[in-house]
mmCIF file of C-alpha atoms and ligand atoms in Angstrom:
data_model
loop_
_atom_site.group_PDB
_atom_site.id
_atom_site.type_symbol
_atom_site.label_atom_id
_atom_site.label_comp_id
_atom_site.label_asym_id
_atom_site.label_seq_id
_atom_site.Cartn_x
_atom_site.Cartn_y
_atom_site.Cartn_z
ATOM 1 C CA MET A 1 146.996 313.894 81.536
ATOM 2 C CA ASN A 2 146.770 315.692 78.212
ATOM 3 C CA TRP A 3 148.401 314.014 75.257
ATOM 4 C CA GLY A 4 149.117 315.335 71.742
ATOM 5 C CA LEU A 5 149.903 313.543 68.509
ATOM 6 C CA VAL A 6 151.800 314.824 65.473
ATOM 7 C CA GLY A 7 151.394 312.626 62.377
ATOM 8 C CA GLY A 8 149.617 309.302 62.690
ATOM 9 C CA GLY A 9 146.817 310.462 60.360
ATOM 10 C CA LYS A 10 143.875 308.413 59.152
ATOM 11 C CA ALA A 11 145.762 306.450 56.488
ATOM 12 C CA SER A 12 148.976 306.056 58.477
ATOM 13 C CA GLN A 13 150.373 302.731 59.567
ATOM 14 C CA ILE A 14 151.209 303.472 63.186
ATOM 15 C CA GLY A 15 148.876 306.279 64.324
ATOM 16 C CA GLY A 16 146.113 303.893 65.403
ATOM 17 C CA ALA A 17 148.489 301.854 67.571
ATOM 18 C CA HIS A 18 149.600 305.017 69.390
ATOM 19 C CA ARG A 19 146.036 306.170 70.027
ATOM 20 C CA ILE A 20 144.932 302.814 71.413
ATOM 21 C CA ALA A 21 148.102 302.250 73.450
ATOM 22 C CA ALA A 22 148.251 305.751 74.922
ATOM 23 C CA GLN A 23 144.664 305.521 76.125
ATOM 24 C CA LEU A 24 144.838 301.890 77.312
ATOM 25 C CA ASP A 25 145.199 302.673 81.018
ATOM 26 C CA GLY A 26 143.092 305.839 81.014
ATOM 27 C CA HIS A 27 146.120 307.993 81.893
ATOM 28 C CA TRP A 28 146.406 309.896 78.601
ATOM 29 C CA ARG A 29 143.613 311.820 76.870
ATOM 30 C CA LEU A 30 144.043 312.806 73.214
ATOM 31 C CA ALA A 31 143.693 316.567 73.685
ATOM 32 C CA ALA A 32 145.500 317.996 70.652
ATOM 33 C CA GLY A 33 146.835 316.892 67.303
ATOM 34 C CA ALA A 34 148.345 317.871 63.978
ATOM 35 C CA LEU A 35 147.670 314.540 62.409
ATOM 36 C CA ASP A 36 148.342 314.837 58.711
ATOM 37 C CA ILE A 37 150.657 316.470 56.188
ATOM 38 C CA ASP A 38 147.459 317.779 54.590
ATOM 39 C CA PRO A 39 146.134 320.421 57.040
ATOM 40 C CA GLU A 40 142.467 319.973 56.090
ATOM 41 C CA LYS A 41 142.608 316.187 56.421
ATOM 42 C CA GLY A 42 144.470 316.543 59.722
ATOM 43 C CA ARG A 43 141.885 318.925 61.212
ATOM 44 C CA ALA A 44 138.957 316.822 60.000
ATOM 45 C CA TYR A 45 140.386 313.593 61.391
ATOM 46 C CA GLY A 46 141.257 315.301 64.680
ATOM 47 C CA THR A 47 137.671 316.410 65.269
ATOM 48 C CA GLU A 48 136.419 312.991 64.148
ATOM 49 C CA LEU A 49 138.547 311.505 66.954
ATOM 50 C CA GLY A 50 136.942 313.856 69.462
ATOM 51 C CA ILE A 51 139.666 316.509 69.715
ATOM 52 C CA ASP A 52 138.178 319.933 70.399
ATOM 53 C CA GLU A 53 138.028 321.978 67.163
ATOM 54 C CA SER A 54 140.338 324.613 68.640
ATOM 55 C CA ARG A 55 143.025 321.967 69.234
ATOM 56 C CA ALA A 56 142.695 319.986 65.976
ATOM 57 C CA TYR A 57 145.529 321.797 64.225
ATOM 58 C CA GLY A 58 146.477 322.002 60.546
ATOM 59 C CA THR A 59 150.227 322.009 61.202
ATOM 60 C CA TRP A 60 152.564 321.052 64.040
ATOM 61 C CA GLN A 61 153.870 324.646 64.054
ATOM 62 C CA ASP A 62 150.340 325.928 64.853
ATOM 63 C CA MET A 63 150.010 323.233 67.497
ATOM 64 C CA LEU A 64 153.311 324.189 69.151
ATOM 65 C CA LYS A 65 152.450 327.881 69.197
ATOM 66 C CA SER A 66 148.939 327.473 70.521
ATOM 67 C CA GLU A 67 149.715 324.703 73.063
ATOM 68 C CA SER A 68 152.663 326.726 74.441
ATOM 69 C CA GLY A 69 150.246 329.460 75.490
ATOM 70 C CA ARG A 70 147.641 327.234 77.153
ATOM 71 C CA GLU A 71 147.336 326.523 80.865
ATOM 72 C CA ASP A 72 146.022 323.036 80.079
ATOM 73 C CA ARG A 73 148.813 322.423 77.571
ATOM 74 C CA ILE A 74 149.637 318.863 76.568
ATOM 75 C CA ASP A 75 151.869 316.939 78.994
ATOM 76 C CA LEU A 76 153.349 314.707 76.288
ATOM 77 C CA VAL A 77 153.538 314.859 72.509
ATOM 78 C CA THR A 78 154.106 311.832 70.283
ATOM 79 C CA ILE A 79 155.816 312.350 66.936
ATOM 80 C CA ALA A 80 154.657 309.728 64.439
ATOM 81 C CA THR A 81 155.671 311.353 61.160
ATOM 82 C CA PRO A 82 158.207 310.132 58.556
ATOM 83 C CA ASN A 83 161.826 310.023 59.695
ATOM 84 C CA HIS A 84 163.151 313.211 58.061
ATOM 85 C CA THR A 85 160.811 315.356 60.195
ATOM 86 C CA HIS A 86 161.607 313.850 63.638
ATOM 87 C CA PHE A 87 164.569 316.070 64.511
ATOM 88 C CA GLU A 88 162.925 319.395 63.703
ATOM 89 C CA ILE A 89 159.614 318.601 65.397
ATOM 90 C CA ALA A 90 161.138 316.916 68.477
ATOM 91 C CA SER A 91 163.671 319.749 69.044
ATOM 92 C CA ALA A 92 160.980 322.402 68.695
ATOM 93 C CA PHE A 93 158.640 320.760 71.234
ATOM 94 C CA LEU A 94 161.445 319.972 73.709
ATOM 95 C CA SER A 95 162.782 323.532 73.503
ATOM 96 C CA ALA A 96 159.293 324.836 74.268
ATOM 97 C CA GLY A 97 159.186 322.650 77.414
ATOM 98 C CA PHE A 98 157.110 319.656 76.254
ATOM 99 C CA ASN A 99 157.833 315.985 77.012
ATOM 100 C CA VAL A 100 158.299 314.021 73.792
ATOM 101 C CA LEU A 101 157.889 310.433 72.614
ATOM 102 C CA CYS A 102 159.515 310.258 69.180
ATOM 103 C CA GLU A 103 159.121 307.436 66.699
ATOM 104 C CA LYS A 104 162.166 305.498 65.563
ATOM 105 C CA PRO A 105 164.632 305.958 64.005
ATOM 106 C CA LEU A 106 165.169 308.989 66.223
ATOM 107 C CA THR A 107 166.777 311.075 63.446
ATOM 108 C CA MET A 108 168.319 310.592 60.015
ATOM 109 C CA THR A 109 171.889 311.547 60.962
ATOM 110 C CA VAL A 110 174.218 310.988 63.904
ATOM 111 C CA ARG A 111 174.754 314.750 64.198
ATOM 112 C CA ASP A 112 171.007 315.361 64.592
ATOM 113 C CA ALA A 113 170.689 312.501 67.104
ATOM 114 C CA GLU A 114 173.507 313.896 69.234
ATOM 115 C CA ASP A 115 172.043 317.412 68.987
ATOM 116 C CA LEU A 116 168.685 316.056 70.098
ATOM 117 C CA VAL A 117 170.258 314.382 73.148
ATOM 118 C CA ARG A 118 171.719 317.816 74.065
ATOM 119 C CA VAL A 119 168.419 319.633 73.428
ATOM 120 C CA ALA A 120 166.632 317.103 75.662
ATOM 121 C CA GLU A 121 169.235 317.484 78.424
ATOM 122 C CA LYS A 122 169.018 321.282 78.277
ATOM 123 C CA SER A 123 165.215 321.255 78.316
ATOM 124 C CA GLY A 124 165.075 319.032 81.398
ATOM 125 C CA LYS A 125 162.128 317.288 79.727
ATOM 126 C CA ILE A 126 161.688 313.633 78.843
ATOM 127 C CA CYS A 127 162.549 312.566 75.345
ATOM 128 C CA ALA A 128 161.742 308.905 74.729
ATOM 129 C CA THR A 129 162.184 306.853 71.563
ATOM 130 C CA ASN A 130 159.434 304.459 70.600
ATOM 131 C CA PHE A 131 161.169 301.108 70.465
ATOM 132 C CA GLY A 132 157.727 299.782 71.306
ATOM 133 C CA TYR A 133 158.685 296.099 71.269
ATOM 134 C CA SER A 134 160.687 296.617 74.460
ATOM 135 C CA GLY A 135 157.303 297.024 76.181
ATOM 136 C CA TYR A 136 156.402 293.352 75.617
ATOM 137 C CA PRO A 137 156.270 291.620 79.033
ATOM 138 C CA MET A 138 158.407 288.684 77.867
ATOM 139 C CA ALA A 139 161.064 291.020 76.424
ATOM 140 C CA ILE A 140 161.182 292.612 79.881
ATOM 141 C CA GLN A 141 161.421 289.113 81.420
ATOM 142 C CA ALA A 142 164.339 288.286 79.084
ATOM 143 C CA ARG A 143 166.159 291.435 80.185
ATOM 144 C CA GLU A 144 165.519 290.658 83.864
ATOM 145 C CA MET A 145 166.891 287.133 83.362
ATOM 146 C CA VAL A 146 170.097 288.517 81.846
ATOM 147 C CA ARG A 147 170.357 291.128 84.633
ATOM 148 C CA ASN A 148 169.918 288.431 87.282
ATOM 149 C CA GLY A 149 172.609 286.219 85.747
ATOM 150 C CA ASP A 150 170.282 283.375 84.681
ATOM 151 C CA LEU A 151 172.131 283.136 81.366
ATOM 152 C CA GLY A 152 175.643 283.673 82.764
ATOM 153 C CA ASP A 153 178.021 285.673 80.567
ATOM 154 C CA ILE A 154 176.361 286.633 77.294
ATOM 155 C CA ARG A 155 178.226 285.179 74.329
ATOM 156 C CA VAL A 156 176.093 285.433 71.157
ATOM 157 C CA VAL A 157 172.956 287.381 70.237
ATOM 158 C CA PHE A 158 171.097 286.446 67.059
ATOM 159 C CA SER A 159 168.260 288.707 65.992
ATOM 160 C CA GLU A 160 166.195 289.093 62.865
ATOM 161 C CA PHE A 161 163.462 291.339 61.574
ATOM 162 C CA ALA A 162 162.750 290.163 58.057
ATOM 163 C CA HIS A 163 159.371 290.599 56.373
ATOM 164 C CA GLY A 164 158.204 290.221 52.799
ATOM 165 C CA PHE A 165 155.960 293.229 52.270
ATOM 166 C CA HIS A 166 158.193 295.314 49.982
ATOM 167 C CA ALA A 167 159.037 292.487 47.620
ATOM 168 C CA ASP A 168 156.798 293.632 44.788
ATOM 169 C CA GLU A 169 158.437 296.083 42.379
ATOM 170 C CA SER A 170 155.030 297.511 41.442
ATOM 171 C CA ASP A 171 154.703 298.825 45.020
ATOM 172 C CA ASN A 172 157.586 301.268 44.536
ATOM 173 C CA ASP A 173 155.112 304.141 44.021
ATOM 174 C CA ASN A 174 152.926 303.314 47.031
ATOM 175 C CA PRO A 175 153.229 306.485 49.170
ATOM 176 C CA ARG A 176 153.645 304.451 52.386
ATOM 177 C CA ILE A 177 156.548 302.527 50.834
ATOM 178 C CA ARG A 178 158.147 305.204 48.626
ATOM 179 C CA TRP A 179 159.542 307.409 51.406
ATOM 180 C CA ARG A 180 161.172 304.403 53.044
ATOM 181 C CA TYR A 181 163.583 304.039 50.078
ATOM 182 C CA ASP A 182 164.147 307.772 49.488
ATOM 183 C CA PRO A 183 167.470 308.927 51.057
ATOM 184 C CA GLU A 184 166.023 312.450 51.397
ATOM 185 C CA GLN A 185 163.290 311.144 53.683
ATOM 186 C CA THR A 186 164.895 308.205 55.428
ATOM 187 C CA GLY A 187 168.661 308.822 55.496
ATOM 188 C CA VAL A 188 171.567 306.422 54.868
ATOM 189 C CA SER A 189 169.546 303.247 55.301
ATOM 190 C CA SER A 190 166.107 301.846 54.561
ATOM 191 C CA ILE A 191 165.275 298.436 56.024
ATOM 192 C CA THR A 192 168.043 298.560 58.650
ATOM 193 C CA ALA A 193 166.730 301.907 59.936
ATOM 194 C CA ASP A 194 163.079 300.880 59.513
ATOM 195 C CA CYS A 195 162.949 297.351 60.962
ATOM 196 C CA GLY A 196 166.475 296.180 61.738
ATOM 197 C CA VAL A 197 166.707 298.993 64.277
ATOM 198 C CA HIS A 198 164.063 297.303 66.454
ATOM 199 C CA ALA A 199 166.065 294.071 66.515
ATOM 200 C CA LEU A 200 169.285 295.999 67.213
ATOM 201 C CA HIS A 201 167.611 297.880 70.043
ATOM 202 C CA MET A 202 166.153 294.637 71.416
ATOM 203 C CA ALA A 203 169.659 293.114 71.405
ATOM 204 C CA GLU A 204 170.963 296.083 73.433
ATOM 205 C CA PHE A 205 167.830 296.144 75.633
ATOM 206 C CA ILE A 206 167.986 292.465 76.637
ATOM 207 C CA THR A 207 171.764 292.252 77.058
ATOM 208 C CA CYS A 208 172.076 295.740 78.659
ATOM 209 C CA GLN A 209 175.095 296.316 76.378
ATOM 210 C CA ARG A 210 175.840 298.842 73.661
ATOM 211 C CA ILE A 211 176.939 297.707 70.191
ATOM 212 C CA THR A 212 180.509 298.913 69.684
ATOM 213 C CA GLU A 213 181.503 297.614 66.224
ATOM 214 C CA VAL A 214 179.656 296.680 63.057
ATOM 215 C CA SER A 215 180.458 294.840 59.836
ATOM 216 C CA ALA A 216 177.569 295.196 57.404
ATOM 217 C CA GLN A 217 176.461 294.052 53.997
ATOM 218 C CA PHE A 218 173.619 296.065 52.372
ATOM 219 C CA ASP A 219 171.845 294.834 49.224
ATOM 220 C CA HIS A 220 168.907 296.057 47.203
ATOM 221 C CA CYS A 221 167.086 293.224 45.514
ATOM 222 C CA VAL A 222 164.215 295.199 43.935
ATOM 223 C CA ASP A 223 165.235 297.369 40.981
ATOM 224 C CA GLY A 224 164.860 301.111 41.262
ATOM 225 C CA ARG A 225 165.650 301.394 44.970
ATOM 226 C CA ALA A 226 168.400 303.712 46.127
ATOM 227 C CA LEU A 227 168.685 302.026 49.522
ATOM 228 C CA GLU A 228 168.998 298.483 50.871
ATOM 229 C CA ASP A 229 165.995 296.175 51.159
ATOM 230 C CA ASP A 230 168.058 293.345 52.671
ATOM 231 C CA ALA A 231 170.985 293.524 55.089
ATOM 232 C CA LEU A 232 173.223 291.295 57.165
ATOM 233 C CA LEU A 233 175.129 292.779 60.088
ATOM 234 C CA ALA A 234 177.803 291.229 62.279
ATOM 235 C CA LEU A 235 178.031 292.985 65.646
ATOM 236 C CA ARG A 236 180.420 293.297 68.551
ATOM 237 C CA PHE A 237 179.179 294.379 71.971
ATOM 238 C CA GLY A 238 180.917 296.230 74.797
ATOM 239 C CA ASN A 239 181.184 293.123 76.987
ATOM 240 C CA GLY A 240 182.965 291.094 74.299
ATOM 241 C CA SER A 241 179.894 289.200 73.107
ATOM 242 C CA VAL A 242 179.077 289.031 69.413
ATOM 243 C CA GLY A 243 175.838 289.325 67.458
ATOM 244 C CA ARG A 244 174.214 288.862 64.075
ATOM 245 C CA LEU A 245 171.262 290.662 62.540
ATOM 246 C CA TRP A 246 169.379 289.741 59.377
ATOM 247 C CA THR A 247 166.836 292.305 58.278
ATOM 248 C CA SER A 248 164.849 292.251 55.071
ATOM 249 C CA ALA A 249 161.804 293.640 53.283
ATOM 250 C CA ILE A 250 161.778 291.062 50.494
ATOM 251 C CA ALA A 251 161.455 287.829 52.518
ATOM 252 C CA ILE A 252 158.153 286.683 50.995
ATOM 253 C CA GLY A 253 156.249 284.436 53.375
ATOM 254 C CA GLN A 254 157.758 285.921 56.500
ATOM 255 C CA VAL A 255 154.922 287.792 58.191
ATOM 256 C CA HIS A 256 156.340 290.009 60.900
ATOM 257 C CA GLY A 257 159.601 288.141 61.131
ATOM 258 C CA PHE A 258 160.938 289.661 64.355
ATOM 259 C CA GLY A 259 162.685 287.399 66.830
ATOM 260 C CA ILE A 260 165.749 287.200 69.041
ATOM 261 C CA ARG A 261 167.910 284.465 70.535
ATOM 262 C CA VAL A 262 170.450 285.119 73.272
ATOM 263 C CA PHE A 263 173.108 282.588 74.264
ATOM 264 C CA GLY A 264 175.105 282.842 77.487
ATOM 265 C CA SER A 265 177.532 280.620 79.403
ATOM 266 C CA LYS A 266 174.706 279.210 81.593
ATOM 267 C CA GLY A 267 171.779 279.069 79.182
ATOM 268 C CA GLY A 268 170.009 280.324 76.080
ATOM 269 C CA LEU A 269 166.681 282.016 75.440
ATOM 270 C CA SER A 270 164.489 282.630 72.439
ATOM 271 C CA TRP A 271 161.523 284.990 71.883
ATOM 272 C CA HIS A 272 159.456 285.630 68.770
ATOM 273 C CA GLN A 273 157.169 288.639 68.430
ATOM 274 C CA GLU A 274 154.444 286.638 66.657
ATOM 275 C CA PHE A 275 154.217 284.415 69.775
ATOM 276 C CA PRO A 276 154.771 287.136 72.371
ATOM 277 C CA ASN A 277 153.384 285.236 75.372
ATOM 278 C CA GLN A 278 156.100 282.575 75.363
ATOM 279 C CA LEU A 279 159.784 282.833 76.171
ATOM 280 C CA HIS A 280 161.860 279.670 75.708
ATOM 281 C CA PHE A 281 164.705 279.183 78.163
ATOM 282 C CA THR A 282 167.189 276.306 78.123
ATOM 283 C CA PRO A 283 169.688 276.051 80.994
ATOM 284 C CA LEU A 284 173.080 274.485 80.248
ATOM 285 C CA ASN A 285 172.644 270.683 80.024
ATOM 286 C CA GLY A 286 168.974 271.041 81.030
ATOM 287 C CA PRO A 287 165.583 270.720 79.372
ATOM 288 C CA THR A 288 163.893 273.656 77.625
ATOM 289 C CA ARG A 289 161.307 275.513 79.720
ATOM 290 C CA ILE A 290 158.534 277.612 78.209
ATOM 291 C CA LEU A 291 157.887 280.660 80.377
ATOM 292 C CA GLU A 292 154.363 282.064 79.988
ATOM 293 C CA ARG A 293 153.402 285.726 80.222
ATOM 294 C CA GLY A 294 151.294 286.345 83.321
ATOM 295 C CA SER A 295 152.897 283.510 85.286
ATOM 296 C CA GLU A 296 153.790 284.009 88.962
ATOM 297 C CA ALA A 297 157.229 282.602 88.154
ATOM 298 C CA LEU A 298 158.291 285.725 86.227
ATOM 299 C CA TYR A 299 160.397 288.578 87.573
ATOM 300 C CA PRO A 300 158.331 291.437 89.126
ATOM 301 C CA LYS A 301 158.878 293.914 86.258
ATOM 302 C CA ALA A 302 157.629 291.361 83.721
ATOM 303 C CA ARG A 303 154.601 290.600 85.939
ATOM 304 C CA ALA A 304 153.856 294.333 86.299
ATOM 305 C CA ALA A 305 153.962 294.766 82.511
ATOM 306 C CA SER A 306 151.269 292.145 81.991
ATOM 307 C CA ARG A 307 147.680 293.463 81.903
ATOM 308 C CA ILE A 308 145.636 290.296 81.479
ATOM 309 C CA ALA A 309 145.575 286.819 82.963
ATOM 310 C CA ILE A 310 147.902 284.058 81.842
ATOM 311 C CA GLY A 311 146.785 282.305 78.679
ATOM 312 C CA HIS A 312 144.943 285.201 77.089
ATOM 313 C CA ALA A 313 146.486 286.995 74.115
ATOM 314 C CA GLU A 314 148.241 290.278 74.811
ATOM 315 C CA GLY A 315 149.992 292.023 72.006
ATOM 316 C CA MET A 316 151.295 295.163 70.438
ATOM 317 C CA PHE A 317 148.909 297.603 72.119
ATOM 318 C CA GLY A 318 149.949 296.232 75.480
ATOM 319 C CA ALA A 319 153.627 296.687 74.542
ATOM 320 C CA PHE A 320 153.194 300.259 73.304
ATOM 321 C CA GLY A 321 150.839 300.777 76.270
ATOM 322 C CA ASN A 322 153.697 299.902 78.641
ATOM 323 C CA ILE A 323 155.826 302.660 77.079
ATOM 324 C CA TYR A 324 152.960 305.120 77.674
ATOM 325 C CA ARG A 325 152.436 303.778 81.198
ATOM 326 C CA SER A 326 156.123 304.243 82.074
ATOM 327 C CA LEU A 327 156.020 307.772 80.660
ATOM 328 C CA HIS A 328 152.937 308.551 82.746
ATOM 329 C CA GLU A 329 154.468 307.093 85.906
ATOM 330 C CA THR A 330 157.626 309.118 85.294
ATOM 331 C CA ILE A 331 155.909 312.422 84.494
ATOM 332 C CA ALA A 332 153.076 312.176 87.055
ATOM 333 C CA GLY A 333 155.009 310.136 89.684
ATOM 334 C CA PRO A 334 155.849 307.986 91.573
ATOM 335 C CA GLY A 335 158.266 306.532 88.967
ATOM 336 C CA PRO A 336 158.073 303.570 86.622
ATOM 337 C CA ALA A 337 156.962 300.223 88.036
ATOM 338 C CA THR A 338 156.989 298.336 84.755
ATOM 339 C CA GLY A 339 160.522 299.288 83.862
ATOM 340 C CA ASP A 340 162.127 301.810 81.653
ATOM 341 C CA PHE A 341 161.047 303.410 78.436
ATOM 342 C CA PRO A 342 163.664 303.720 75.673
ATOM 343 C CA THR A 343 165.335 307.103 76.019
ATOM 344 C CA VAL A 344 166.701 309.677 73.612
ATOM 345 C CA GLU A 345 170.172 308.183 74.317
ATOM 346 C CA ASP A 346 168.878 304.764 73.190
ATOM 347 C CA GLY A 347 167.493 306.404 70.062
ATOM 348 C CA ALA A 348 170.800 308.145 69.379
ATOM 349 C CA ALA A 349 172.765 304.917 69.994
ATOM 350 C CA MET A 350 170.712 303.230 67.277
ATOM 351 C CA VAL A 351 171.240 306.095 64.802
ATOM 352 C CA ARG A 352 175.018 305.672 65.372
ATOM 353 C CA VAL A 353 174.776 301.908 64.699
ATOM 354 C CA ILE A 354 172.748 302.459 61.499
ATOM 355 C CA ASP A 355 175.229 305.083 60.275
ATOM 356 C CA THR A 356 178.143 302.750 61.098
ATOM 357 C CA ALA A 357 176.438 299.885 59.249
ATOM 358 C CA ALA A 358 175.925 302.072 56.157
ATOM 359 C CA ARG A 359 179.609 303.102 56.202
ATOM 360 C CA SER A 360 180.751 299.508 56.752
ATOM 361 C CA ALA A 361 178.568 298.263 53.876
ATOM 362 C CA LYS A 362 180.163 300.852 51.557
ATOM 363 C CA GLN A 363 183.597 299.499 52.516
ATOM 364 C CA GLY A 364 182.726 295.903 51.656
ATOM 365 C CA GLY A 365 181.726 294.962 55.203
ATOM 366 C CA ALA A 366 184.860 296.257 56.963
ATOM 367 C CA TRP A 367 184.653 296.128 60.779
ATOM 368 C CA THR A 368 183.836 299.727 61.719
ATOM 369 C CA PRO A 369 183.753 301.160 65.248
ATOM 370 C CA VAL A 370 180.468 302.768 66.321
HETATM 371 P P1 NAI B 1 152.935 306.602 57.195
HETATM 372 O O1 NAI B 1 153.547 307.132 55.952
HETATM 373 O O2 NAI B 1 151.977 305.447 57.135
HETATM 374 O O3 NAI B 1 152.171 307.800 57.977
HETATM 375 C C1 NAI B 1 152.796 309.035 58.252
HETATM 376 C C2 NAI B 1 151.737 310.009 58.774
HETATM 377 O O4 NAI B 1 152.379 311.247 59.132
HETATM 378 C C3 NAI B 1 150.677 310.365 57.731
HETATM 379 O O5 NAI B 1 149.417 310.462 58.381
HETATM 380 C C4 NAI B 1 151.129 311.735 57.219
HETATM 381 O O6 NAI B 1 150.072 312.504 56.677
HETATM 382 C C5 NAI B 1 151.672 312.333 58.503
HETATM 383 N N1 NAI B 1 152.635 313.424 58.293
HETATM 384 C C6 NAI B 1 153.696 313.466 57.456
HETATM 385 N N2 NAI B 1 154.361 314.634 57.590
HETATM 386 C C7 NAI B 1 153.695 315.350 58.538
HETATM 387 C C8 NAI B 1 153.878 316.632 59.122
HETATM 388 N N3 NAI B 1 154.886 317.431 58.747
HETATM 389 N N4 NAI B 1 152.986 317.055 60.054
HETATM 390 C C9 NAI B 1 151.954 316.263 60.458
HETATM 391 N N5 NAI B 1 151.738 315.019 59.933
HETATM 392 C C10 NAI B 1 152.583 314.582 58.988
HETATM 393 O O7 NAI B 1 154.153 306.276 58.161
HETATM 394 P P2 NAI B 1 154.163 305.247 59.383
HETATM 395 O O8 NAI B 1 154.471 303.889 58.876
HETATM 396 O O9 NAI B 1 152.973 305.449 60.248
HETATM 397 O O10 NAI B 1 155.511 305.731 60.110
HETATM 398 C C11 NAI B 1 155.605 306.939 60.829
HETATM 399 C C12 NAI B 1 156.816 306.848 61.753
HETATM 400 O O11 NAI B 1 156.612 305.780 62.668
HETATM 401 C C13 NAI B 1 158.126 306.552 61.021
HETATM 402 O O12 NAI B 1 159.184 307.244 61.626
HETATM 403 C C14 NAI B 1 158.309 305.050 61.202
HETATM 404 O O13 NAI B 1 159.680 304.671 61.172
HETATM 405 C C15 NAI B 1 157.695 304.843 62.569
HETATM 406 N N6 NAI B 1 157.121 303.495 62.773
HETATM 407 C C16 NAI B 1 157.348 302.891 63.981
HETATM 408 C C17 NAI B 1 156.862 301.642 64.279
HETATM 409 C C18 NAI B 1 157.147 301.036 65.626
HETATM 410 O O14 NAI B 1 156.867 299.845 65.829
HETATM 411 N N7 NAI B 1 157.698 301.766 66.583
HETATM 412 C C19 NAI B 1 156.077 300.885 63.292
HETATM 413 C C20 NAI B 1 155.814 301.632 62.067
HETATM 414 C C21 NAI B 1 156.331 302.885 61.837
#
């Protein structure tokens, strides 16, 4: 099927991951793109990647107009531009009848997120949000274990996404870092919306519960930043369980720093993104078991999400690739075998949590309903 990409230009952080992941199973062919804020650079990079000259566009508006009129129009467009552009680009493509995979955070405001859910519903098209980590086989296994009651009633969820790559004040002018702390381009939150959101989504994904209340503390440790570079959130979930999130951009020495622990009445589990093949599970009063990706002992959805044999490394491209595979199975039929992809509702739920956290932080950490 034909796939299009908006953003994700040559110097971008995440464009390469999308291109590799989308094309991993041979289902999606990069047929069109508006890859860069600079039209010339975008066109040049598009043709360099093998996109036909007539479909290597200078702007997403040109791409939308031209693709709308084509018989071989793209079947899915990925939006991998900075946050402040997601709403406008995603709404425009959905309204013109295109399926969309939008990068996180879905939008900058709750109003835009809720509008986008309505636009997606009205269009009858798919709008997915790229919480790519939920494509990791062992994250899917963790969710299946919760669904099948292996952990009993979920009591506490502890997640963190704390890295140390924005700790240097001299980086404030780096164009890839600058927009992340500019409220005009990122909204009410920086690190919570940028990285914390993945851990928040993972907490909802694994426990199959929405976050209903938040008490947040936002701090900025590097001078000159208008938004938080470190945050601590206490969470309450719909089923009565509680959660904690620590997210940070100044935690020097932490590399990726994304992990989650879930504790229920019958057992606890722990997964860390830097060791994605292993899921630790400890039943109540029992010894810890290390579940390996690719093992026959996993639930079917986790087995289906695994592309290579047990013991080999499988990482981020495989996780993003599972999102693309689910989208292909949903659009082309017969329906997803690997599991779900995060939807526009999941994206909107996260925008609500981020907005609630920002309001709570302003009120000294007051418990605030989502
Ligand atoms: P970046 O700043 O490295 O790259 C952004 C790219 O978008 C650049 O190529 C830029 O030229 C292009 N661009 C900007 N405005 C554009 C426009 N109007 N039309 C066409 N192209 C445009 O940003 P990065 O880190 O790649 O992030 C992009 C998005 O992906 C953000 O929303 C970010 O939150 C998200 N992201 C998601 C990750 C995930 O794991 N799901 C990981 C990293 C980023």
